[in-house]
mmCIF file of C-alpha atoms in Angstrom:
data_model
loop_
_atom_site.group_PDB
_atom_site.id
_atom_site.type_symbol
_atom_site.label_atom_id
_atom_site.label_comp_id
_atom_site.label_asym_id
_atom_site.label_seq_id
_atom_site.Cartn_x
_atom_site.Cartn_y
_atom_site.Cartn_z
ATOM 1 C CA UNK A 1 49.819 26.031 -81.358
ATOM 2 C CA UNK A 2 49.522 28.071 -84.520
ATOM 3 C CA UNK A 3 50.937 28.081 -88.008
ATOM 4 C CA UNK A 4 53.622 30.331 -89.540
ATOM 5 C CA UNK A 5 52.447 32.249 -92.611
ATOM 6 C CA UNK A 6 55.086 33.835 -94.875
ATOM 7 C CA UNK A 7 54.925 37.387 -96.194
ATOM 8 C CA UNK A 8 52.640 37.784 -99.181
ATOM 9 C CA UNK A 9 51.048 34.348 -98.721
ATOM 10 C CA UNK A 10 47.328 34.206 -99.475
ATOM 11 C CA UNK A 11 45.174 31.971 -97.322
ATOM 12 C CA UNK A 12 41.563 31.889 -98.499
ATOM 13 C CA UNK A 13 38.588 31.321 -96.232
ATOM 14 C CA UNK A 14 37.725 27.897 -94.860
ATOM 15 C CA UNK A 15 41.353 26.759 -94.714
ATOM 16 C CA UNK A 16 42.337 24.515 -91.783
ATOM 17 C CA UNK A 17 46.005 24.373 -90.729
ATOM 18 C CA UNK A 18 47.500 22.037 -88.132
ATOM 19 C CA UNK A 19 50.000 22.876 -85.416
ATOM 20 C CA UNK A 20 53.450 24.025 -86.522
ATOM 21 C CA UNK A 21 52.416 24.217 -90.199
ATOM 22 C CA UNK A 22 54.644 26.513 -92.293
ATOM 23 C CA UNK A 23 53.324 28.351 -95.366
ATOM 24 C CA UNK A 24 56.081 29.878 -97.507
ATOM 25 C CA UNK A 25 56.293 33.407 -98.844
ATOM 26 C CA UNK A 26 53.865 34.034 -101.701
ATOM 27 C CA UNK A 27 52.158 30.642 -101.409
ATOM 28 C CA UNK A 28 48.431 30.378 -102.099
ATOM 29 C CA UNK A 29 46.110 28.088 -100.143
ATOM 30 C CA UNK A 30 42.757 27.872 -101.920
ATOM 31 C CA UNK A 31 39.416 27.484 -100.188
ATOM 32 C CA UNK A 32 38.978 24.184 -98.385
ATOM 33 C CA UNK A 33 42.710 23.363 -98.301
ATOM 34 C CA UNK A 34 43.904 21.591 -95.161
ATOM 35 C CA UNK A 35 47.331 21.107 -93.646
ATOM 36 C CA UNK A 36 48.244 18.455 -91.106
ATOM 37 C CA UNK A 37 50.532 19.059 -88.148
ATOM 38 C CA UNK A 38 54.042 20.153 -89.203
ATOM 39 C CA UNK A 39 53.043 20.337 -92.889
ATOM 40 C CA UNK A 40 55.157 22.596 -95.123
ATOM 41 C CA UNK A 41 54.053 24.552 -98.184
ATOM 42 C CA UNK A 42 56.977 25.856 -100.253
ATOM 43 C CA UNK A 43 57.306 29.520 -101.238
ATOM 44 C CA UNK A 44 55.207 30.319 -104.309
ATOM 45 C CA UNK A 45 53.288 27.020 -104.203
ATOM 46 C CA UNK A 46 49.584 26.882 -105.069
ATOM 47 C CA UNK A 47 47.486 24.429 -103.066
ATOM 48 C CA UNK A 48 44.337 23.655 -105.051
ATOM 49 C CA UNK A 49 40.857 23.818 -103.446
ATOM 50 C CA UNK A 50 39.953 21.002 -101.043
ATOM 51 C CA UNK A 51 43.486 19.538 -101.042
ATOM 52 C CA UNK A 52 44.909 17.848 -97.945
ATOM 53 C CA UNK A 53 48.616 18.381 -97.230
ATOM 54 C CA UNK A 54 49.369 15.487 -94.908
ATOM 55 C CA UNK A 55 51.148 15.583 -91.577
ATOM 56 C CA UNK A 56 54.889 16.310 -92.012
ATOM 57 C CA UNK A 57 54.557 16.490 -95.826
ATOM 58 C CA UNK A 58 56.238 19.147 -97.972
ATOM 59 C CA UNK A 59 54.366 20.402 -101.028
ATOM 60 C CA UNK A 60 55.766 22.596 -103.818
ATOM 61 C CA UNK A 61 54.885 23.693 -107.352
ATOM 62 C CA UNK A 62 51.995 25.140 -109.341
ATOM 63 C CA UNK A 63 49.809 23.292 -108.808
ATOM 64 C CA UNK A 64 51.538 21.941 -105.707
ATOM 65 C CA UNK A 65 52.325 18.247 -105.271
ATOM 66 C CA UNK A 66 53.926 16.269 -102.443
ATOM 67 C CA UNK A 67 57.717 16.208 -102.602
ATOM 68 C CA UNK A 68 59.854 13.150 -101.909
ATOM 69 C CA UNK A 69 61.929 13.384 -98.745
#
Protein backbone atom coordinates (compact mmCIF):
# COMPACT_ATOMS: atom_id res chain seq x y z
CA UNK A 1 0.00 0.00 0.00
CA UNK A 2 1.35 3.41 -0.91
CA UNK A 3 1.76 6.79 0.68
CA UNK A 4 -0.27 9.99 0.17
CA UNK A 5 1.82 12.96 -0.99
CA UNK A 6 0.30 16.45 -0.71
CA UNK A 7 0.37 19.05 -3.48
CA UNK A 8 3.67 20.89 -3.73
CA UNK A 9 5.49 18.44 -1.44
CA UNK A 10 9.07 17.69 -2.44
CA UNK A 11 10.35 14.17 -1.94
CA UNK A 12 14.03 13.84 -2.82
CA UNK A 13 15.64 10.67 -4.11
CA UNK A 14 16.40 7.73 -1.85
CA UNK A 15 13.42 8.38 0.43
CA UNK A 16 11.63 5.32 1.84
CA UNK A 17 8.00 5.67 2.98
CA UNK A 18 5.94 3.02 4.77
CA UNK A 19 2.36 2.03 4.10
CA UNK A 20 -0.32 4.66 4.69
CA UNK A 21 2.26 7.42 5.29
CA UNK A 22 0.88 10.94 4.75
CA UNK A 23 3.10 13.83 3.61
CA UNK A 24 1.44 17.24 3.94
CA UNK A 25 1.20 19.97 1.34
CA UNK A 26 4.52 21.75 0.79
CA UNK A 27 6.50 19.42 3.05
CA UNK A 28 10.09 18.56 2.14
CA UNK A 29 11.61 15.12 2.69
CA UNK A 30 15.38 15.32 2.21
CA UNK A 31 17.52 12.54 0.79
CA UNK A 32 17.69 9.45 2.96
CA UNK A 33 14.59 10.33 5.02
CA UNK A 34 12.43 7.37 6.03
CA UNK A 35 8.86 7.11 7.24
CA UNK A 36 7.39 4.17 9.11
CA UNK A 37 3.91 2.79 8.49
CA UNK A 38 1.17 5.38 9.14
CA UNK A 39 3.73 8.16 9.76
CA UNK A 40 2.52 11.74 9.25
CA UNK A 41 4.53 14.74 8.09
CA UNK A 42 2.73 18.05 8.65
CA UNK A 43 2.20 20.60 5.87
CA UNK A 44 5.30 22.75 5.36
CA UNK A 45 7.54 20.53 7.52
CA UNK A 46 11.16 19.89 6.55
CA UNK A 47 12.50 16.41 7.31
CA UNK A 48 16.30 16.61 7.46
CA UNK A 49 18.51 14.13 5.55
CA UNK A 50 18.71 10.59 6.94
CA UNK A 51 15.94 11.18 9.51
CA UNK A 52 13.59 8.38 10.55
CA UNK A 53 9.96 9.33 11.21
CA UNK A 54 8.77 6.40 13.30
CA UNK A 55 5.66 4.32 12.83
CA UNK A 56 2.50 6.31 13.70
CA UNK A 57 4.54 9.42 14.61
CA UNK A 58 3.59 12.96 13.56
CA UNK A 59 6.39 15.38 12.73
CA UNK A 60 6.07 19.14 12.18
CA UNK A 61 8.28 22.23 12.00
CA UNK A 62 11.42 23.50 10.29
CA UNK A 63 13.41 21.47 10.95
CA UNK A 64 10.73 18.93 11.80
CA UNK A 65 10.56 17.22 15.19
CA UNK A 66 8.23 14.57 16.63
CA UNK A 67 5.05 16.01 18.12
CA UNK A 68 3.47 14.84 21.37
CA UNK A 69 0.15 13.06 20.93
